[in-house]
Amino acid sequence: MIEGASVREVMHMGVVGDRIGPVRFRDRFLQGESVEGSVRSPILSSWQRSRLLGLSPDQSELPFEQDIDLEGPLLRAAEPVLDRLQAIFAGSQTNISLADGHGMVLARRFGEKSMLRRLAPIQILPGFVFAEQFAGTNGIGLSLAERRLCQVYGAEHFAERSQASACTAIPLRDQLSGHILGVLCLGYPYTDADPALIPVVRKAAEAIERRLMDQSSAREHGLLQAYLDAARLARSGEHGLDGHPVAMVDFLQSELEQSDQATLKEKATELMSGDRRAVTEVPLSRGRWVTLVSRPVTSAAGVEGVVVEALLPEESERHAPAPTHPHVPAGAPPTAFRPHLAPGPDPASVRARGTPPADGPTRAGRVRGLVLVGEPEVGKYAVAARRRLELLAEASNRIGTTLDVSRTAWELAETAVPRLADFVTIDLPAGVLLGEESPHPTTEMHRTVVHGIREDCPFYPVGAQVSLRPTTPHMRCIAAGQPVLEQDLKAAFGWIAQDPQHAELLLAHNIHSLITVPLLARGAVLGVASFYRSQDPAPYGDDDRSLAQELAARASLCIDNARRYTREHTLALSLQRSLLPRGLPEQSAVEVAHRYLPAESGVGGDWFDVIPLSGARVALLVGDVVGHGLHAAATMGRLRTAARNFAELELAPDELLTHLDNLMVRLDREEGGDGPDSASTGIVGATCLYAIYDPTSQLCTMARAGHPPPALVRPDGAVSLLDLPAGPPLGLGGLPFESVEIRLPERSQLVLYTDGLIEDRHRDVDVALDALNRALAHPDRAPEDTAQAVIDAVAPEHPADDIALLVARTNAVPADRIATWELDADPALVSEVRAASVSQLNRWGLEESAFATELLLSELVTNAVRYGTAPIRVRLIHDRNLICEVHDASSSAPRMRQSATTDEGGRGLFLVAQLAQSWGTRYTTGGKVIWAECGLPAA
């Protein structure tokens, strides 16, 4: 297809629409929501790594290297292939890139030259580094991270600049060592995505790798050339981009699963170390099988080595039972297949089993590929070292993708099975699971992970408490701080003594070798990981122990980070919950229901409050501190406490917001000072809505500071958002707030909420407000039912911000429960007020309260007549308690003092304080009100 196909022929299939690229899931992920199962696993893993690296989607700069070796072996090998690709894609919007093993672009080619004038320098110049740690999810970076061919579409890119493109990238490897030397990447508009591009990229990569082999050392080249000559593949008619015969097909990645690939490499290593002809059938997963053929080869320079080829059966044979090996019984498990080492298989018998002679060409229709070539003595060690390095590299990407302790432990086990162990168990102290450092880790271990190649192995189950004896390998490794290797568990008496019956069951399942590794981080014991072997008859060795220790060390740091995050998150949640109201105070002005929903990730600073005030009034408060985390929760607590204190001073809503604004400014200055040791903690501001409702007049006075306006549900079912002056958010300083007074009919519902209820990246605010109006349009519902209906109908499914909701249904004090008298500043009128109040109390049936009320009114009215200014108004309110109020036009506030024994006055307010449950002063626009409240049962 490459030789003669045009770009239209290459790209005409698989054209995709705007659905490519999970835009919605990407947005949810960036908001901190879980999108597991909705996004391709490699993409999600890369997103998570990008976020953990602190990358920003709108990041536009990448590292740039000016010194590019234009004479390097990779660039020399790739240039003819790049030129050929440019000719194939001439006239298209394809961008062809070659990067080195670190992700730095070495060369670019373009299907259309005009792209050089339209694209940004980052897309046309060599030298930019596209490794994942700098560029986030992209073709080059993901291919290096996943170590295989990768495709990235549209919004799967982490960077905003790449949302309209797609790419296919493949690593370029040294065919002898397996090391990744670079990446070949094709970029194109995502509407041109086509599955046919995959074989194009694969064949181009194979051509570059073959040209790299031509530049390798004479020793390595000689062995491979000897193999090519002996196999005579050039005569088979299979040619690559550069006309060279195919030396290796990528069926290991395209055809086989990871576990199967590992099995083939292990078998090939055994064949290579035999230094002779051999052939063996290797059973794979799902009933498939592959034939491995090895034979000695000698280079022209006299270097002796071994080549190992893999032969895939024809498609019709791939799921048939594996051929019966002369030395292996039919139906034996994969571990029973050992290499058949002999001077050489009989050609006739080999052909009869469907396997070509070791030195002959493949049969038509079969896939043949080079697995290993090298010298026998070093082959096994080289492959084993490569496997270990690959496993460690994979562990860096797979372990620690979340900040969850249990999940991180599972990631360690999933990484180790089956490439290092057949079974893994991980035991962690209960304190570590809760985010704490365990003071006695060895006495409170809990089985956290059991993972293996099968589920029938009788290990202690997850969740069980594990009490370990000091002689066990687990306790020994913790005590020594080093891994412990038990090569033969049948002779591991300390392990057997822990639970002989349990040990016997495990030995019966062919578990024969064990490595225990302590999980240590920053001086703390976090648990122990145990690696068991059963499939491989060879016991663990020192190299395996070192590998297990390295994996555990990496996992330990991730577990400790997750533990610390769990602790901080738990503390923040505990602090937040302790600062929110645990119960609502008793009052009769409104019937209240509330809801609080924390964000899915992080702790926010939303809060609400209900504060009873004098005169049967009530204050309703909802606020939202900008940001998340422990600091936001602490700031919320400060603001809520300050708001309650200011409310106790009987401040009007606009005055209270002004005081909170000044407080936020001072906090910001104090915590983000200019000293050398100061560091800003990120206080940005807060929003707040404060309302005072008076049930005697049914007036509600409200003011807001950058907060969403409240909703009002009238008794007839009409729903409206109250048009209040928005006001600036708290913390800007110096800007005014404005109060608005609204009359609320009895049985109205006032709904206060924070912006987390209506704001969502996946939904327009107007849509949320419409849903809110529909949910509220039921005036006959109780506040509790209304609150739940609002949460069910309006709250986002996965809230990215906290939600605070307060629903208050208004009540009114009946007119016959309020008594008012107006009088002049005449001391003679005090007795008339006393008599009138006693008569009113009798009509209310409060005769027992008459004496105390008479004394209270006498003192309060006398104080107003003597020190206040006319007009004077007296009011009694029969509510949950009996409220006595005396209003005058003076703004001077009385204060209680300790009178000397010789003083003739100054004891009136002291008497008021003794007779009343509470008393105080509040200021109005026309003067002040001195009030006292008496509990009816005690009066």
PDB file of N, CA and C in Angstrom, residues 759-807:
ATOM      1  N   GLU A 759     -24.008  25.940  39.341  1.00  0.00           N
ATOM      2  CA  GLU A 759     -22.891  26.045  38.414  1.00  0.00           C
ATOM      3  C   GLU A 759     -22.296  24.671  38.157  1.00  0.00           C
ATOM      4  N   ASP A 760     -22.153  24.341  36.888  1.00  0.00           N
ATOM      5  CA  ASP A 760     -21.612  23.055  36.457  1.00  0.00           C
ATOM      6  C   ASP A 760     -21.029  23.255  35.062  1.00  0.00           C
ATOM      7  N   ARG A 761     -19.835  22.687  34.831  1.00  0.00           N
ATOM      8  CA  ARG A 761     -19.178  22.865  33.530  1.00  0.00           C
ATOM      9  C   ARG A 761     -19.976  22.246  32.396  1.00  0.00           C
ATOM     10  N   HIS A 762     -20.803  21.285  32.710  1.00  0.00           N
ATOM     11  CA  HIS A 762     -21.554  20.579  31.676  1.00  0.00           C
ATOM     12  C   HIS A 762     -22.980  21.100  31.536  1.00  0.00           C
ATOM     13  N   ARG A 763     -23.289  22.238  32.156  1.00  0.00           N
ATOM     14  CA  ARG A 763     -24.663  22.726  32.125  1.00  0.00           C
ATOM     15  C   ARG A 763     -24.660  24.241  32.244  1.00  0.00           C
ATOM     16  N   ASP A 764     -25.486  24.876  31.436  1.00  0.00           N
ATOM     17  CA  ASP A 764     -25.605  26.320  31.494  1.00  0.00           C
ATOM     18  C   ASP A 764     -26.326  26.727  32.769  1.00  0.00           C
ATOM     19  N   VAL A 765     -25.949  27.897  33.311  1.00  0.00           N
ATOM     20  CA  VAL A 765     -26.565  28.373  34.545  1.00  0.00           C
ATOM     21  C   VAL A 765     -28.062  28.587  34.356  1.00  0.00           C
ATOM     22  N   ASP A 766     -28.454  29.098  33.199  1.00  0.00           N
ATOM     23  CA  ASP A 766     -29.886  29.336  32.964  1.00  0.00           C
ATOM     24  C   ASP A 766     -30.679  28.031  33.016  1.00  0.00           C
ATOM     25  N   VAL A 767     -30.079  26.955  32.531  1.00  0.00           N
ATOM     26  CA  VAL A 767     -30.753  25.657  32.591  1.00  0.00           C
ATOM     27  C   VAL A 767     -30.934  25.229  34.043  1.00  0.00           C
ATOM     28  N   ALA A 768     -29.904  25.446  34.852  1.00  0.00           N
ATOM     29  CA  ALA A 768     -30.006  25.092  36.265  1.00  0.00           C
ATOM     30  C   ALA A 768     -31.056  25.937  36.974  1.00  0.00           C
ATOM     31  N   LEU A 769     -31.115  27.223  36.644  1.00  0.00           N
ATOM     32  CA  LEU A 769     -32.118  28.088  37.286  1.00  0.00           C
ATOM     33  C   LEU A 769     -33.526  27.694  36.876  1.00  0.00           C
ATOM     34  N   ASP A 770     -33.699  27.294  35.630  1.00  0.00           N
ATOM     35  CA  ASP A 770     -35.017  26.808  35.214  1.00  0.00           C
ATOM     36  C   ASP A 770     -35.413  25.558  35.996  1.00  0.00           C
ATOM     37  N   ALA A 771     -34.446  24.656  36.188  1.00  0.00           N
ATOM     38  CA  ALA A 771     -34.723  23.464  36.981  1.00  0.00           C
ATOM     39  C   ALA A 771     -35.053  23.833  38.426  1.00  0.00           C
ATOM     40  N   LEU A 772     -34.366  24.848  38.943  1.00  0.00           N
ATOM     41  CA  LEU A 772     -34.659  25.303  40.305  1.00  0.00           C
ATOM     42  C   LEU A 772     -36.069  25.857  40.404  1.00  0.00           C
ATOM     43  N   ASN A 773     -36.479  26.657  39.434  1.00  0.00           N
ATOM     44  CA  ASN A 773     -37.834  27.220  39.451  1.00  0.00           C
ATOM     45  C   ASN A 773     -38.888  26.109  39.422  1.00  0.00           C
ATOM     46  N   ARG A 774     -38.651  25.099  38.593  1.00  0.00           N
ATOM     47  CA  ARG A 774     -39.623  24.010  38.510  1.00  0.00           C
ATOM     48  C   ARG A 774     -39.687  23.226  39.819  1.00  0.00           C
ATOM     49  N   ALA A 775     -38.538  23.023  40.437  1.00  0.00           N
ATOM     50  CA  ALA A 775     -38.520  22.269  41.690  1.00  0.00           C
ATOM     51  C   ALA A 775     -39.187  23.031  42.826  1.00  0.00           C
ATOM     52  N   LEU A 776     -39.190  24.372  42.767  1.00  0.00           N
ATOM     53  CA  LEU A 776     -39.747  25.181  43.847  1.00  0.00           C
ATOM     54  C   LEU A 776     -41.230  25.476  43.663  1.00  0.00           C
ATOM     55  N   ALA A 777     -41.752  25.225  42.489  1.00  0.00           N
ATOM     56  CA  ALA A 777     -43.128  25.640  42.190  1.00  0.00           C
ATOM     57  C   ALA A 777     -44.155  24.709  42.836  1.00  0.00           C
ATOM     58  N   HIS A 778     -43.964  24.426  44.119  1.00  0.00           N
ATOM     59  CA  HIS A 778     -44.904  23.604  44.883  1.00  0.00           C
ATOM     60  C   HIS A 778     -45.023  24.203  46.278  1.00  0.00           C
ATOM     61  N   PRO A 779     -45.798  25.255  46.434  1.00  0.00           N
ATOM     62  CA  PRO A 779     -45.808  25.983  47.710  1.00  0.00           C
ATOM     63  C   PRO A 779     -46.380  25.187  48.867  1.00  0.00           C
ATOM     64  N   ASP A 780     -47.114  24.125  48.585  1.00  0.00           N
ATOM     65  CA  ASP A 780     -47.743  23.366  49.653  1.00  0.00           C
ATOM     66  C   ASP A 780     -46.768  22.384  50.313  1.00  0.00           C
ATOM     67  N   ARG A 781     -45.547  22.256  49.791  1.00  0.00           N
ATOM     68  CA  ARG A 781     -44.596  21.315  50.367  1.00  0.00           C
ATOM     69  C   ARG A 781     -43.942  21.889  51.618  1.00  0.00           C
ATOM     70  N   ALA A 782     -43.594  20.996  52.526  1.00  0.00           N
ATOM     71  CA  ALA A 782     -42.843  21.393  53.712  1.00  0.00           C
ATOM     72  C   ALA A 782     -41.415  21.731  53.307  1.00  0.00           C
ATOM     73  N   PRO A 783     -40.726  22.566  54.106  1.00  0.00           N
ATOM     74  CA  PRO A 783     -39.343  22.914  53.759  1.00  0.00           C
ATOM     75  C   PRO A 783     -38.437  21.697  53.561  1.00  0.00           C
ATOM     76  N   GLU A 784     -38.605  20.657  54.372  1.00  0.00           N
ATOM     77  CA  GLU A 784     -37.771  19.464  54.208  1.00  0.00           C
ATOM     78  C   GLU A 784     -37.976  18.843  52.832  1.00  0.00           C
ATOM     79  N   ASP A 785     -39.236  18.739  52.415  1.00  0.00           N
ATOM     80  CA  ASP A 785     -39.521  18.171  51.101  1.00  0.00           C
ATOM     81  C   ASP A 785     -38.998  19.065  49.984  1.00  0.00           C
ATOM     82  N   THR A 786     -39.117  20.373  50.178  1.00  0.00           N
ATOM     83  CA  THR A 786     -38.610  21.309  49.171  1.00  0.00           C
ATOM     84  C   THR A 786     -37.095  21.188  49.024  1.00  0.00           C
ATOM     85  N   ALA A 787     -36.395  21.118  50.164  1.00  0.00           N
ATOM     86  CA  ALA A 787     -34.932  21.010  50.114  1.00  0.00           C
ATOM     87  C   ALA A 787     -34.499  19.752  49.381  1.00  0.00           C
ATOM     88  N   GLN A 788     -35.151  18.634  49.670  1.00  0.00           N
ATOM     89  CA  GLN A 788     -34.768  17.384  49.009  1.00  0.00           C
ATOM     90  C   GLN A 788     -35.084  17.429  47.529  1.00  0.00           C
ATOM     91  N   ALA A 789     -36.236  18.031  47.179  1.00  0.00           N
ATOM     92  CA  ALA A 789     -36.598  18.134  45.765  1.00  0.00           C
ATOM     93  C   ALA A 789     -35.597  18.978  44.997  1.00  0.00           C
ATOM     94  N   VAL A 790     -35.111  20.045  45.612  1.00  0.00           N
ATOM     95  CA  VAL A 790     -34.125  20.906  44.952  1.00  0.00           C
ATOM     96  C   VAL A 790     -32.822  20.146  44.727  1.00  0.00           C
ATOM     97  N   ILE A 791     -32.371  19.423  45.731  1.00  0.00           N
ATOM     98  CA  ILE A 791     -31.124  18.659  45.583  1.00  0.00           C
ATOM     99  C   ILE A 791     -31.270  17.604  44.494  1.00  0.00           C
ATOM    100  N   ASP A 792     -32.397  16.917  44.482  1.00  0.00           N
ATOM    101  CA  ASP A 792     -32.594  15.857  43.489  1.00  0.00           C
ATOM    102  C   ASP A 792     -32.676  16.408  42.071  1.00  0.00           C
ATOM    103  N   ALA A 793     -33.278  17.585  41.914  1.00  0.00           N
ATOM    104  CA  ALA A 793     -33.545  18.100  40.571  1.00  0.00           C
ATOM    105  C   ALA A 793     -32.446  19.004  40.041  1.00  0.00           C
ATOM    106  N   VAL A 794     -31.715  19.668  40.908  1.00  0.00           N
ATOM    107  CA  VAL A 794     -30.814  20.736  40.461  1.00  0.00           C
ATOM    108  C   VAL A 794     -29.348  20.409  40.704  1.00  0.00           C
ATOM    109  N   ALA A 795     -29.022  19.766  41.810  1.00  0.00           N
ATOM    110  CA  ALA A 795     -27.619  19.531  42.150  1.00  0.00           C
ATOM    111  C   ALA A 795     -26.930  18.708  41.068  1.00  0.00           C
ATOM    112  N   PRO A 796     -25.689  19.048  40.683  1.00  0.00           N
ATOM    113  CA  PRO A 796     -24.957  18.248  39.692  1.00  0.00           C
ATOM    114  C   PRO A 796     -24.751  16.815  40.177  1.00  0.00           C
ATOM    115  N   GLU A 797     -24.685  15.912  39.232  1.00  0.00           N
ATOM    116  CA  GLU A 797     -24.495  14.505  39.588  1.00  0.00           C
ATOM    117  C   GLU A 797     -23.161  14.286  40.280  1.00  0.00           C
ATOM    118  N   HIS A 798     -22.145  14.996  39.832  1.00  0.00           N
ATOM    119  CA  HIS A 798     -20.819  14.914  40.455  1.00  0.00           C
ATOM    120  C   HIS A 798     -20.377  16.342  40.781  1.00  0.00           C
ATOM    121  N   PRO A 799     -20.797  16.864  41.937  1.00  0.00           N
ATOM    122  CA  PRO A 799     -20.506  18.276  42.242  1.00  0.00           C
ATOM    123  C   PRO A 799     -19.014  18.537  42.359  1.00  0.00           C
ATOM    124  N   ALA A 800     -18.560  19.534  41.626  1.00  0.00           N
ATOM    125  CA  ALA A 800     -17.156  19.948  41.705  1.00  0.00           C
ATOM    126  C   ALA A 800     -16.948  20.965  42.809  1.00  0.00           C
ATOM    127  N   ASP A 801     -18.032  21.501  43.362  1.00  0.00           N
ATOM    128  CA  ASP A 801     -17.963  22.480  44.440  1.00  0.00           C
ATOM    129  C   ASP A 801     -18.981  22.101  45.505  1.00  0.00           C
ATOM    130  N   ASP A 802     -18.743  22.592  46.724  1.00  0.00           N
ATOM    131  CA  ASP A 802     -19.687  22.324  47.796  1.00  0.00           C
ATOM    132  C   ASP A 802     -21.045  22.951  47.482  1.00  0.00           C
ATOM    133  N   ILE A 803     -22.068  22.416  48.121  1.00  0.00           N
ATOM    134  CA  ILE A 803     -23.422  22.947  47.966  1.00  0.00           C
ATOM    135  C   ILE A 803     -24.003  23.161  49.360  1.00  0.00           C
ATOM    136  N   ALA A 804     -24.431  24.374  49.640  1.00  0.00           N
ATOM    137  CA  ALA A 804     -25.164  24.690  50.869  1.00  0.00           C
ATOM    138  C   ALA A 804     -26.537  25.214  50.464  1.00  0.00           C
ATOM    139  N   LEU A 805     -27.572  24.698  51.092  1.00  0.00           N
ATOM    140  CA  LEU A 805     -28.946  25.063  50.746  1.00  0.00           C
ATOM    141  C   LEU A 805     -29.725  25.307  52.028  1.00  0.00           C
ATOM    142  N   LEU A 806     -30.494  26.392  52.055  1.00  0.00           N
ATOM    143  CA  LEU A 806     -31.312  26.760  53.205  1.00  0.00           C
ATOM    144  C   LEU A 806     -32.696  27.140  52.696  1.00  0.00           C
ATOM    145  N   VAL A 807     -33.713  26.430  53.169  1.00  0.00           N
ATOM    146  CA  VAL A 807     -35.103  26.709  52.797  1.00  0.00           C
ATOM    147  C   VAL A 807     -35.838  27.158  54.052  1.00  0.00           C
TER     148      VAL A 807
END
